Amino acid sequence: MAYCRTFKSQVSWTKLVSGEIQQRCFHSSPAVFGASKVAMSKLDTKPLPYDILEKRIKIVADRLGKPLSLAEKVLYSHLDDPVNQDIERGVSYLKLRPDRVAMQDATAQMAMLQFISSGLPKVAVPSTIHCDHLIEAQVGGVEDLKRAKDLNKEVYDFLKTAGAKYGVGFWHPGSGIIHQIILENYAFPGLLMIGTDSHTPNGGGLGGLCIGVGGADAVDVMADIPWELKCPKVIGIHLSGKMTGWTTPKDIILKVADILTVKGGTGAIIEYHGPGVDNISCTGMGTICNMGAEIGATTSLFPFNHRMADYLKATLRGDIAEEAAKYSKVLLTPDQGSHYDQLIEIDLTTLEPHVNGPFTPDLAHPISKLGNNAKKNDWPNEIKVGLIGSCTNSSYEDMSRCATIAKEALAHGRKSKIPFNVTPGSEQIRATIERDGIAQTLRDFGGTVLANACGPCIGQWDRKDVKKGEKNTIVSSYNRNFTGRNDANAATHAFVTSPELVTALAIEARLDFNPVTDSIKGADGKEFKLSNPFGDELPSRGFDPGQDTYQAPPSDGSTISVDVDPKSKRLQLLEPFKPWDHKDLEDLTILLKVKGKCTTDHISAAGPWLKYRGHLDNISNNMFLTAINADNNEMNKVKNQITGEWGAVPDTARAYKAKGVSWVVFGDENYGEGSSREHAALEPRHLGGRAIIVKSFARIHETNLKKQGVLALTFANPKDYDKVQPTDKVSLVGLNEFAPGKPLKCILCHSDGSKDEIMLNHTFNEQQIEWFKAGSALNRMKQLAAASK
């Protein structure tokens, strides 16, 4: 029956597209189609931009004279100046006009504080705030949500009133995870959206280019300033065959992470194509795009197809599906013969279910090898907790397939051996799985249904079953599994996989259990094998929207006041950073030489620190807490080069700042991978950091550093990292000749009086150099605004 439904959908899709192509042949101009005024969402009045995008992409296509990939079509159709913009992959800086901005509550605080500092009266593009990060998982959804509303009332009130004053839509706590809300309400094929969260690419499941950024980038777009992005390369992933058995969409991205590693997608958009695409549901495509953040990709996307049209109709946006079909060929599918900088082939028919981890999302294990690999590496075989949901895997399809596994186990008298946490992605998903009995099945299985929020995925988990430092294993359907990410326990071995495998593994609670081949002993002593997972892609009775949790901004919010208590421990108005004094940065002290992986979690921890995201000074007390010091191989222990005393990193940085001593940090490869949190750039700047010098950067973090006036530099010769000694004084010279493409000289003055001169590369363009000179991008915005008056 499932196959018949899919086949009928394919037929209607073909008719839809062919019919619209015929209409375009017999009608006069793109303006005819723009005249339909189909809104960008059910909650917006601004119309879909397809007619404008079509005109722009025709200009670019004529200029380039070559077939265009889907990524290029969507990106270049949003150029601010398609006639004159230089376009060279990996080289040019594009100036773009995104369609909308989305912010989650933890990052929205700083973004809105920066927007308030700009002095502008209202945002220029549709923008939303989503309250999903500040709800800690403790007992269950209802209780945890109530507690979060009480604890975070000051922050929620600030975001709500700031949204109302400046024209930003506000999704109340409990509404769901930002990326699921975007998919259900705002994403559409051909969209260009920026979001202040690294997993914003989730919207690629609906054919949009949705890109994670820092809050300062969001401020640019909300202030009607063209958004700048280095022209990405395009990595094509050609999918063939069909998934069967236990293989799921999650396994596609787990395999891609294995191939490309955590930095292989840096500076590139991942574009999926090929006949295998039609084998993946819309929400499954969202899963794949979401976790593309773990390979460093700028974003990921899929071409518009009938699975997307089905999802749009199910979420009451059938008019958008019909409008998108009119532009399918010109805007929403790649041209034949388009060029990819790298091409990867994946046969879905032979793809095995995967489990990735621990400690990094690119360490991949086919399920058939996981047990042996765990034994060989001395990873704890016993699983302590199973967790499903999150922004990556919390769709109706995910939950319904897990419920069928749970039902089969229950029929044999078995259930989860371990705590089993379930996170619905949105209020709509929660209400629908409650109505359809799925939530109750998961509870009967032993599950606890948590709040519609990020929860344990981002460290918002009051975990009680193991002690800190106790070596243990957890398995989740999340996207990220860095050290201490979920529970602040560095000894927790976290693995990521599909929600179906999490559910199956929870029954036996062992890494060496393979549901594809292994049997389970029922309560009656008889053995049985789990059937291949199945479930409805979309609810047959439609979605239940649940409680209305959205607050639209008033048409005029100018009379609304937004107050920040000077004594608040949660919120703090920003003071502008000092501009550059036109002198070289001489005799900088080394605060820390980081050894190995240094994610934004290492630089600015999440979990309990999330409550200080709106207070720069307070949250700066978490700076570099878990980064490894190359001097002693320890965390949060550095030597004060003035006093000779050993102390915590933030305390040492504050001591330097109090004495007017500027400092520098050195790091390793792919520095700043992970979350988009700009606090990892704001905190070093606030506490006196002037430069971060590393072997290579993750994209978002490098941009965030530049935005805050920090010199983000890379070794011209990565081996020069070894020349750096903790006691060195560091001088960056030639800054008066700071120019695009021109390396900077660094002089390392060693404690024995000797010196090393090394060269440092950078990717600053002329505009970004002005950010540095002004002290920050926000300072530069104010300079330009003042000059225009």
PDB file of N, CA and C in Angstrom, residues 492-543:
ATOM      1  N   THR A 492      31.577  10.457  29.058  1.00  0.00           N
ATOM      2  CA  THR A 492      30.436   9.870  28.349  1.00  0.00           C
ATOM      3  C   THR A 492      30.791   9.640  26.886  1.00  0.00           C
ATOM      4  N   HIS A 493      30.654   8.404  26.439  1.00  0.00           N
ATOM      5  CA  HIS A 493      30.895   8.037  25.046  1.00  0.00           C
ATOM      6  C   HIS A 493      29.562   8.142  24.304  1.00  0.00           C
ATOM      7  N   ALA A 494      29.388   9.216  23.552  1.00  0.00           N
ATOM      8  CA  ALA A 494      28.118   9.465  22.872  1.00  0.00           C
ATOM      9  C   ALA A 494      28.202   9.033  21.414  1.00  0.00           C
ATOM     10  N   PHE A 495      27.224   8.243  20.987  1.00  0.00           N
ATOM     11  CA  PHE A 495      27.129   7.770  19.609  1.00  0.00           C
ATOM     12  C   PHE A 495      25.854   8.331  18.979  1.00  0.00           C
ATOM     13  N   VAL A 496      25.928   8.673  17.686  1.00  0.00           N
ATOM     14  CA  VAL A 496      24.740   9.154  16.964  1.00  0.00           C
ATOM     15  C   VAL A 496      24.366   8.171  15.864  1.00  0.00           C
ATOM     16  N   THR A 497      23.057   7.973  15.705  1.00  0.00           N
ATOM     17  CA  THR A 497      22.559   7.031  14.712  1.00  0.00           C
ATOM     18  C   THR A 497      21.109   7.402  14.402  1.00  0.00           C
ATOM     19  N   SER A 498      20.407   6.552  13.709  1.00  0.00           N
ATOM     20  CA  SER A 498      19.005   6.801  13.388  1.00  0.00           C
ATOM     21  C   SER A 498      18.140   6.554  14.624  1.00  0.00           C
ATOM     22  N   PRO A 499      16.961   7.191  14.705  1.00  0.00           N
ATOM     23  CA  PRO A 499      16.077   6.908  15.846  1.00  0.00           C
ATOM     24  C   PRO A 499      15.626   5.459  15.880  1.00  0.00           C
ATOM     25  N   GLU A 500      15.528   4.827  14.710  1.00  0.00           N
ATOM     26  CA  GLU A 500      15.141   3.424  14.664  1.00  0.00           C
ATOM     27  C   GLU A 500      16.183   2.541  15.352  1.00  0.00           C
ATOM     28  N   LEU A 501      17.469   2.795  15.066  1.00  0.00           N
ATOM     29  CA  LEU A 501      18.512   1.992  15.708  1.00  0.00           C
ATOM     30  C   LEU A 501      18.608   2.293  17.201  1.00  0.00           C
ATOM     31  N   VAL A 502      18.408   3.553  17.588  1.00  0.00           N
ATOM     32  CA  VAL A 502      18.407   3.878  19.019  1.00  0.00           C
ATOM     33  C   VAL A 502      17.345   3.055  19.734  1.00  0.00           C
ATOM     34  N   THR A 503      16.149   2.991  19.148  1.00  0.00           N
ATOM     35  CA  THR A 503      15.040   2.260  19.759  1.00  0.00           C
ATOM     36  C   THR A 503      15.359   0.775  19.880  1.00  0.00           C
ATOM     37  N   ALA A 504      15.920   0.217  18.817  1.00  0.00           N
ATOM     38  CA  ALA A 504      16.264  -1.206  18.843  1.00  0.00           C
ATOM     39  C   ALA A 504      17.378  -1.490  19.853  1.00  0.00           C
ATOM     40  N   LEU A 505      18.395  -0.648  19.855  1.00  0.00           N
ATOM     41  CA  LEU A 505      19.517  -0.862  20.772  1.00  0.00           C
ATOM     42  C   LEU A 505      19.092  -0.729  22.230  1.00  0.00           C
ATOM     43  N   ALA A 506      18.062   0.102  22.479  1.00  0.00           N
ATOM     44  CA  ALA A 506      17.593   0.289  23.857  1.00  0.00           C
ATOM     45  C   ALA A 506      16.993  -0.988  24.437  1.00  0.00           C
ATOM     46  N   ILE A 507      16.530  -1.898  23.589  1.00  0.00           N
ATOM     47  CA  ILE A 507      15.911  -3.139  24.071  1.00  0.00           C
ATOM     48  C   ILE A 507      16.959  -4.042  24.715  1.00  0.00           C
ATOM     49  N   GLU A 508      18.097  -4.148  24.082  1.00  0.00           N
ATOM     50  CA  GLU A 508      19.172  -4.990  24.619  1.00  0.00           C
ATOM     51  C   GLU A 508      20.218  -4.185  25.380  1.00  0.00           C
ATOM     52  N   ALA A 509      20.281  -2.868  25.110  1.00  0.00           N
ATOM     53  CA  ALA A 509      21.210  -1.966  25.811  1.00  0.00           C
ATOM     54  C   ALA A 509      22.665  -2.396  25.666  1.00  0.00           C
ATOM     55  N   ARG A 510      23.018  -2.835  24.447  1.00  0.00           N
ATOM     56  CA  ARG A 510      24.405  -3.219  24.184  1.00  0.00           C
ATOM     57  C   ARG A 510      24.815  -2.719  22.804  1.00  0.00           C
ATOM     58  N   LEU A 511      26.052  -2.224  22.697  1.00  0.00           N
ATOM     59  CA  LEU A 511      26.557  -1.796  21.400  1.00  0.00           C
ATOM     60  C   LEU A 511      26.775  -2.965  20.449  1.00  0.00           C
ATOM     61  N   ASP A 512      26.960  -4.166  20.988  1.00  0.00           N
ATOM     62  CA  ASP A 512      27.224  -5.311  20.119  1.00  0.00           C
ATOM     63  C   ASP A 512      25.939  -6.025  19.693  1.00  0.00           C
ATOM     64  N   PHE A 513      24.788  -5.402  19.900  1.00  0.00           N
ATOM     65  CA  PHE A 513      23.529  -5.947  19.397  1.00  0.00           C
ATOM     66  C   PHE A 513      23.249  -5.356  18.025  1.00  0.00           C
ATOM     67  N   ASN A 514      23.012  -6.228  17.052  1.00  0.00           N
ATOM     68  CA  ASN A 514      22.716  -5.802  15.683  1.00  0.00           C
ATOM     69  C   ASN A 514      21.310  -6.272  15.318  1.00  0.00           C
ATOM     70  N   PRO A 515      20.316  -5.377  15.304  1.00  0.00           N
ATOM     71  CA  PRO A 515      18.939  -5.804  15.033  1.00  0.00           C
ATOM     72  C   PRO A 515      18.728  -6.340  13.628  1.00  0.00           C
ATOM     73  N   VAL A 516      19.667  -6.067  12.743  1.00  0.00           N
ATOM     74  CA  VAL A 516      19.552  -6.578  11.370  1.00  0.00           C
ATOM     75  C   VAL A 516      19.719  -8.092  11.342  1.00  0.00           C
ATOM     76  N   THR A 517      20.575  -8.617  12.230  1.00  0.00           N
ATOM     77  CA  THR A 517      20.902 -10.046  12.201  1.00  0.00           C
ATOM     78  C   THR A 517      20.589 -10.789  13.501  1.00  0.00           C
ATOM     79  N   ASP A 518      20.550 -10.091  14.620  1.00  0.00           N
ATOM     80  CA  ASP A 518      20.475 -10.759  15.922  1.00  0.00           C
ATOM     81  C   ASP A 518      19.040 -10.915  16.411  1.00  0.00           C
ATOM     82  N   SER A 519      18.818 -11.963  17.160  1.00  0.00           N
ATOM     83  CA  SER A 519      17.509 -12.221  17.753  1.00  0.00           C
ATOM     84  C   SER A 519      17.448 -11.686  19.174  1.00  0.00           C
ATOM     85  N   ILE A 520      16.213 -11.530  19.659  1.00  0.00           N
ATOM     86  CA  ILE A 520      15.953 -11.059  21.016  1.00  0.00           C
ATOM     87  C   ILE A 520      15.136 -12.121  21.734  1.00  0.00           C
ATOM     88  N   LYS A 521      15.398 -12.314  22.998  1.00  0.00           N
ATOM     89  CA  LYS A 521      14.619 -13.280  23.769  1.00  0.00           C
ATOM     90  C   LYS A 521      13.400 -12.579  24.367  1.00  0.00           C
ATOM     91  N   GLY A 522      12.210 -13.094  24.035  1.00  0.00           N
ATOM     92  CA  GLY A 522      10.981 -12.528  24.561  1.00  0.00           C
ATOM     93  C   GLY A 522      10.768 -12.914  26.016  1.00  0.00           C
ATOM     94  N   ALA A 523       9.733 -12.325  26.623  1.00  0.00           N
ATOM     95  CA  ALA A 523       9.430 -12.607  28.025  1.00  0.00           C
ATOM     96  C   ALA A 523       9.072 -14.068  28.239  1.00  0.00           C
ATOM     97  N   ASP A 524       8.593 -14.726  27.172  1.00  0.00           N
ATOM     98  CA  ASP A 524       8.227 -16.145  27.276  1.00  0.00           C
ATOM     99  C   ASP A 524       9.405 -17.077  27.025  1.00  0.00           C
ATOM    100  N   GLY A 525      10.585 -16.504  26.825  1.00  0.00           N
ATOM    101  CA  GLY A 525      11.793 -17.299  26.600  1.00  0.00           C
ATOM    102  C   GLY A 525      12.048 -17.631  25.145  1.00  0.00           C
ATOM    103  N   LYS A 526      11.082 -17.333  24.282  1.00  0.00           N
ATOM    104  CA  LYS A 526      11.249 -17.603  22.849  1.00  0.00           C
ATOM    105  C   LYS A 526      11.966 -16.440  22.169  1.00  0.00           C
ATOM    106  N   GLU A 527      12.783 -16.780  21.193  1.00  0.00           N
ATOM    107  CA  GLU A 527      13.537 -15.738  20.491  1.00  0.00           C
ATOM    108  C   GLU A 527      12.735 -15.194  19.309  1.00  0.00           C
ATOM    109  N   PHE A 528      12.924 -13.916  19.023  1.00  0.00           N
ATOM    110  CA  PHE A 528      12.294 -13.291  17.861  1.00  0.00           C
ATOM    111  C   PHE A 528      13.250 -12.242  17.292  1.00  0.00           C
ATOM    112  N   LYS A 529      13.043 -11.952  16.025  1.00  0.00           N
ATOM    113  CA  LYS A 529      13.812 -10.889  15.372  1.00  0.00           C
ATOM    114  C   LYS A 529      12.890  -9.722  15.085  1.00  0.00           C
ATOM    115  N   LEU A 530      13.384  -8.532  15.283  1.00  0.00           N
ATOM    116  CA  LEU A 530      12.590  -7.349  14.961  1.00  0.00           C
ATOM    117  C   LEU A 530      12.376  -7.246  13.461  1.00  0.00           C
ATOM    118  N   SER A 531      11.181  -6.876  13.075  1.00  0.00           N
ATOM    119  CA  SER A 531      10.882  -6.644  11.658  1.00  0.00           C
ATOM    120  C   SER A 531      11.561  -5.363  11.197  1.00  0.00           C
ATOM    121  N   ASN A 532      11.699  -5.240   9.878  1.00  0.00           N
ATOM    122  CA  ASN A 532      12.232  -3.989   9.343  1.00  0.00           C
ATOM    123  C   ASN A 532      11.304  -2.839   9.734  1.00  0.00           C
ATOM    124  N   PRO A 533      11.844  -1.705  10.157  1.00  0.00           N
ATOM    125  CA  PRO A 533      10.989  -0.592  10.597  1.00  0.00           C
ATOM    126  C   PRO A 533      10.096  -0.088   9.460  1.00  0.00           C
ATOM    127  N   PHE A 534       8.910   0.345   9.809  1.00  0.00           N
ATOM    128  CA  PHE A 534       8.022   0.983   8.843  1.00  0.00           C
ATOM    129  C   PHE A 534       7.145   1.968   9.599  1.00  0.00           C
ATOM    130  N   GLY A 535       6.554   2.872   8.870  1.00  0.00           N
ATOM    131  CA  GLY A 535       5.691   3.875   9.492  1.00  0.00           C
ATOM    132  C   GLY A 535       5.231   4.874   8.448  1.00  0.00           C
ATOM    133  N   ASP A 536       4.188   5.623   8.772  1.00  0.00           N
ATOM    134  CA  ASP A 536       3.658   6.598   7.824  1.00  0.00           C
ATOM    135  C   ASP A 536       4.597   7.795   7.715  1.00  0.00           C
ATOM    136  N   GLU A 537       4.827   8.211   6.477  1.00  0.00           N
ATOM    137  CA  GLU A 537       5.650   9.394   6.218  1.00  0.00           C
ATOM    138  C   GLU A 537       4.958  10.653   6.730  1.00  0.00           C
ATOM    139  N   LEU A 538       3.640  10.724   6.520  1.00  0.00           N
ATOM    140  CA  LEU A 538       2.837  11.855   6.957  1.00  0.00           C
ATOM    141  C   LEU A 538       1.570  11.321   7.616  1.00  0.00           C
ATOM    142  N   PRO A 539       0.997  12.017   8.582  1.00  0.00           N
ATOM    143  CA  PRO A 539      -0.191  11.499   9.274  1.00  0.00           C
ATOM    144  C   PRO A 539      -1.397  11.432   8.350  1.00  0.00           C
ATOM    145  N   SER A 540      -2.044  10.276   8.306  1.00  0.00           N
ATOM    146  CA  SER A 540      -3.176  10.091   7.395  1.00  0.00           C
ATOM    147  C   SER A 540      -4.343  11.019   7.746  1.00  0.00           C
ATOM    148  N   ARG A 541      -4.443  11.420   9.011  1.00  0.00           N
ATOM    149  CA  ARG A 541      -5.518  12.317   9.452  1.00  0.00           C
ATOM    150  C   ARG A 541      -5.074  13.781   9.472  1.00  0.00           C
ATOM    151  N   GLY A 542      -3.930  14.044   8.892  1.00  0.00           N
ATOM    152  CA  GLY A 542      -3.418  15.401   8.901  1.00  0.00           C
ATOM    153  C   GLY A 542      -2.739  15.729  10.218  1.00  0.00           C
ATOM    154  N   PHE A 543      -2.023  16.840  10.249  1.00  0.00           N
ATOM    155  CA  PHE A 543      -1.348  17.265  11.471  1.00  0.00           C
ATOM    156  C   PHE A 543      -2.332  17.946  12.419  1.00  0.00           C
TER     157      PHE A 543
END
